[in-house]
C-alpha positions as a printed NumPy array, in Angstrom:
array([[  0.   ,   0.   ,   0.   ],
       [  1.348,   3.406,  -0.953],
       [  2.292,   5.622,   1.96 ],
       [  2.621,   9.276,   0.923],
       [  5.722,  10.865,   2.428],
       [  5.856,  14.132,   0.512],
       [  3.542,  16.8  ,  -0.84 ],
       [  3.687,  15.445,  -4.387],
       [  3.178,  11.833,  -3.341],
       [  0.103,  12.945,  -1.371],
       [ -1.31 ,  14.667,  -4.463],
       [ -0.538,  11.591,  -6.598],
       [ -2.268,   9.352,  -4.031],
       [ -5.421,  11.491,  -4.172],
       [ -5.452,  11.462,  -7.972],
       [ -5.186,   7.672,  -8.009],
       [ -8.008,   7.466,  -5.481],
       [-10.171,   9.398,  -7.942],
       [ -9.342,   7.029, -10.802],
       [ -6.14 ,   8.314, -12.41 ],
       [ -4.531,   7.315, -14.667],
       [ -7.404,   5.114, -15.891],
       [ -9.699,   8.141, -15.772],
       [ -8.501,  11.597, -16.759],
       [ -8.9  ,  13.959, -13.803],
       [ -9.534,  17.362, -15.35 ],
       [ -7.731,  19.496, -12.763],
       [ -4.858,  21.873, -13.528],
       [ -1.49 ,  21.563, -11.724],
       [ -1.919,  24.963, -10.078],
       [ -5.365,  23.924,  -8.866],
       [ -3.86 ,  20.759,  -7.371],
       [ -1.274,  22.829,  -5.537],
       [ -3.971,  25.192,  -4.227],
       [ -6.089,  22.317,  -2.954],
       [ -3.034,  20.757,  -1.277],
       [ -2.388,  24.075,   0.505],
       [ -6.034,  24.225,   1.554],
       [ -6.024,  20.645,   2.871],
       [ -2.835,  21.134,   4.878],
       [ -4.058,  24.425,   6.326],
       [ -7.336,  22.939,   7.539],
       [ -5.572,  19.87 ,   8.894],
       [ -3.073,  22.001,  10.804],
       [ -5.819,  24.181,  12.232],
       [ -8.074,  21.418,  13.51 ],
       [ -6.2  ,  18.128,  13.893],
       [ -4.404,  17.596,  17.202],
       [ -1.749,  15.404,  15.577],
       [ -0.484,  18.363,  13.537],
       [  0.71 ,  20.474,  16.477],
       [  3.036,  20.069,  19.441],
       [  3.584,  21.968,  22.701],
       [  6.986,  23.653,  22.839],
       [  9.063,  25.892,  25.111],
       [ 11.203,  28.486,  23.336],
       [ 14.079,  30.254,  25.086],
       [ 14.739,  33.783,  23.9  ],
       [ 17.281,  36.342,  25.096],
       [ 15.766,  39.815,  25.073],
       [ 17.583,  42.315,  22.856],
       [ 17.571,  46.096,  22.793],
       [ 15.294,  45.988,  19.738],
       [ 12.832,  43.776,  21.63 ],
       [ 12.694,  46.321,  24.457],
       [ 12.271,  49.243,  22.064],
       [  9.516,  47.492,  20.085],
       [  7.721,  45.976,  23.055],
       [  7.537,  42.492,  21.559],
       [  9.6  ,  39.391,  20.889],
       [  9.474,  37.62 ,  17.498],
       [  8.421,  33.992,  17.132],
       [  8.477,  31.612,  14.207],
       [  5.507,  31.592,  11.828],
       [  4.866,  27.959,  12.787],
       [  3.634,  29.136,  16.207],
       [ -0.171,  29.076,  16.303],
       [ -0.809,  29.831,  19.983],
       [  1.103,  31.171,  22.977],
       [ -0.023,  29.889,  26.359],
       [  2.347,  31.806,  28.596],
       [  5.546,  33.792,  28.845],
       [  7.935,  33.364,  31.774],
       [ 10.997,  35.417,  32.668],
       [ 14.153,  33.647,  33.825],
       [ 15.596,  35.873,  36.526],
       [ 17.333,  35.41 ,  39.844],
       [ 14.096,  35.894,  41.723],
       [ 12.131,  33.424,  39.638],
       [ 14.789,  30.727,  39.985],
       [ 15.343,  31.188,  43.719],
       [ 15.371,  27.929,  45.666],
       [ 16.704,  26.505,  48.884],
       [ 15.735,  26.621,  52.525],
       [ 14.411,  30.187,  52.384],
       [ 11.815,  29.498,  49.699],
       [  8.151,  29.281,  50.703],
       [  7.808,  25.851,  49.1  ],
       [ 10.779,  24.477,  51.063],
       [  9.385,  25.758,  54.352],
       [  5.951,  24.317,  53.608],
       [  7.499,  20.912,  52.876],
       [  9.636,  21.1  ,  55.999],
       [  6.703,  21.833,  58.296],
       [  3.817,  19.98 ,  56.702],
       [  5.121,  17.122,  54.568],
       [  5.284,  14.634,  57.415],
       [  1.498,  14.927,  57.846],
       [  0.652,  14.008,  54.238],
       [ -0.306,  10.477,  55.254],
       [ -3.62 ,  11.97 ,  56.439],
       [ -6.117,  12.449,  53.552],
       [ -7.441,  15.752,  54.899],
       [ -3.978,  17.251,  55.086],
       [ -3.255,  16.113,  51.521],
       [ -6.292,  18.055,  50.296],
       [ -5.127,  21.146,  52.176],
       [ -1.67 ,  20.719,  50.679],
       [ -3.027,  20.48 ,  47.136],
       [ -5.203,  23.571,  47.628],
       [ -2.249,  25.477,  49.046],
       [ -0.061,  24.482,  46.094],
       [ -2.702,  25.685,  43.65 ],
       [ -3.007,  28.954,  45.53 ],
       [  0.777,  29.418,  45.488],
       [  0.817,  28.65 ,  41.778],
       [ -1.771,  31.361,  41.191],
       [  0.249,  33.867,  43.223],
       [  3.416,  32.963,  41.342],
       [  1.595,  33.429,  38.043],
       [  0.365,  36.847,  39.122],
       [  3.758,  37.975,  40.408],
       [  6.29 ,  36.275,  38.124],
       [  4.346,  35.146,  35.075],
       [  3.731,  37.367,  32.086],
       [  0.541,  35.77 ,  30.833],
       [ -1.667,  38.599,  32.072],
       [  0.478,  41.189,  30.268],
       [  1.328,  39.43 ,  27.03 ],
       [ -0.556,  39.279,  23.763],
       [  0.225,  36.96 ,  20.874],
       [ -0.368,  38.184,  17.326],
       [ -0.274,  35.137,  15.087],
       [ -0.251,  36.912,  11.735],
       [  2.517,  39.255,  12.871],
       [  4.511,  36.426,  14.503],
       [  4.999,  38.536,  17.608],
       [  4.4  ,  38.257,  21.34 ],
       [  3.69 ,  41.737,  22.69 ],
       [  4.652,  42.205,  26.35 ],
       [  3.397,  45.195,  28.301],
       [  5.   ,  46.986,  31.225],
       [  8.609,  46.656,  32.33 ],
       [  8.885,  42.885,  31.912],
       [ 11.158,  43.182,  28.887],
       [ 14.689,  43.901,  30.019],
       [ 17.676,  43.647,  27.739],
       [ 19.835,  40.611,  28.396],
       [ 17.36 ,  38.496,  30.358],
       [ 15.995,  35.233,  29.024],
       [ 12.31 ,  34.478,  28.677],
       [ 10.512,  31.22 ,  28.009],
       [  7.633,  31.284,  25.527],
       [  5.281,  28.352,  26.07 ],
       [  3.032,  27.603,  23.132],
       [  1.965,  25.284,  20.342],
       [  3.531,  25.098,  16.909],
       [  2.677,  23.312,  13.687],
       [  4.708,  20.256,  12.788],
       [  6.601,  20.781,   9.549],
       [  5.332,  17.992,   7.25 ],
       [  8.501,  18.151,   5.159],
       [ 10.515,  17.304,   8.286],
       [  8.03 ,  14.909,   9.863],
       [  6.874,  13.265,   6.656],
       [  4.492,  10.853,   8.386],
       [  2.026,  13.771,   8.425],
       [  1.416,  13.229,   4.709],
       [  0.19 ,   9.7  ,   5.429],
       [ -2.516,  10.792,   7.868],
       [ -5.769,   9.046,   6.985],
       [ -8.018,  12.109,   7.261],
       [ -5.589,  14.343,   5.396],
       [ -5.533,  11.907,   2.473],
       [ -9.313,  11.697,   2.404],
       [ -9.677,  15.465,   2.709],
       [ -7.336,  16.314,  -0.147],
       [ -9.019,  13.684,  -2.319],
       [-12.407,  15.269,  -1.627],
       [-11.098,  18.781,  -2.348],
       [ -9.623,  17.693,  -5.682],
       [-12.867,  15.898,  -6.495],
       [-14.828,  19.087,  -5.821],
       [-12.455,  21.055,  -8.053],
       [-12.846,  18.418, -10.757],
       [-16.613,  18.731, -10.559],
       [-16.438,  22.537, -10.745],
       [-14.27 ,  22.327, -13.834],
       [-16.718,  19.968, -15.555],
       [-19.933,  21.804, -14.651],
       [-19.522,  24.228, -17.577],
       [-19.617,  21.218, -19.924],
       [-22.696,  19.749, -18.24 ],
       [-24.915,  17.894, -20.687],
       [-22.271,  17.836, -23.411],
       [-22.106,  14.443, -25.088],
       [-18.702,  13.07 , -26.001],
       [-17.942,  10.624, -28.824],
       [-19.242,   7.193, -27.896],
       [-22.294,   8.581, -26.132],
       [-20.529,   9.497, -22.875],
       [-22.118,  12.449, -21.055],
       [-20.172,  14.548, -18.557],
       [-21.862,  14.982, -15.188],
       [-19.794,  17.509, -13.306],
       [-22.698,  18.476, -11.046],
       [-22.926,  14.972,  -9.56 ],
       [-19.172,  14.821,  -8.969],
       [-19.299,  18.24 ,  -7.296],
       [-22.265,  17.393,  -5.052],
       [-20.719,  14.09 ,  -3.948],
       [-17.455,  15.885,  -3.103],
       [-19.233,  18.557,  -1.062],
       [-20.89 ,  15.862,   1.064],
       [-17.537,  14.127,   1.582],
       [-15.874,  17.385,   2.613],
       [-18.596,  18.207,   5.125],
       [-18.31 ,  14.783,   6.769],
       [-14.51 ,  14.909,   6.959],
       [-14.463,  18.441,   8.381],
       [-17.067,  17.516,  10.992],
       [-15.099,  14.42 ,  12.014],
       [-11.847,  16.339,  12.257],
       [-13.33 ,  19.164,  14.325],
       [-15.438,  17.049,  16.663],
       [-13.028,  14.146,  17.17 ],
       [ -9.488,  15.407,  16.67 ],
       [ -9.527,  19.132,  17.438],
       [ -7.648,  20.201,  20.566],
       [ -9.95 ,  21.434,  23.359],
       [ -9.935,  25.199,  23.901],
       [ -8.803,  24.895,  27.536],
       [ -5.57 ,  23.254,  26.345],
       [ -4.439,  26.619,  25.01 ],
       [ -5.332,  28.566,  28.143],
       [ -2.846,  29.022,  30.964]])
């Protein structure tokens, strides 16, 4: 069984699924490329297998401070949080609040009630740390500008920050993406719809041998396929909204 591992092999797979080369698929090369772009874009937007959580380290420059933002790669689709790496945020040892809480309370964790109190306290401390040290409340990600805007005095030249977010897997690097079952079906349906659109203007025309072109039927069948695939991808494989928050 053919396993597409490149953009062109994915297009060729879809054409064979529609009947090529036995049947001539009346779709131009540029149209095939456009439909491949469309299929990949939808897949990357809605399929959880197309993205990965990452942590990017960035040293703030003078330009970053002057502009009020840090640049990110165009593969980044969402930024969950921004954390500074400073002496205060990396402080540890016996004088930290967490150390003192462990020292005084950890021995009591064998009691269920104390464990609940401990968990609630940890969550409360995490919220305080986010308010004090985190940048999430003062950062804004602009996807189409590929920038993370940071307000206030958080940007200081020379410090490092960590950008936590999700980025799109590059299919040319991770070629197994091209063999995804839904992606193959989706591109096939998009090409089929394009094929039907191209043939509609010849609807009713009879070819030699009595063959009649029926572009409308091909188009309608493709539209139904596309709707089913998009619904499946969004309802079954889309990442939940709360995954991208906090």
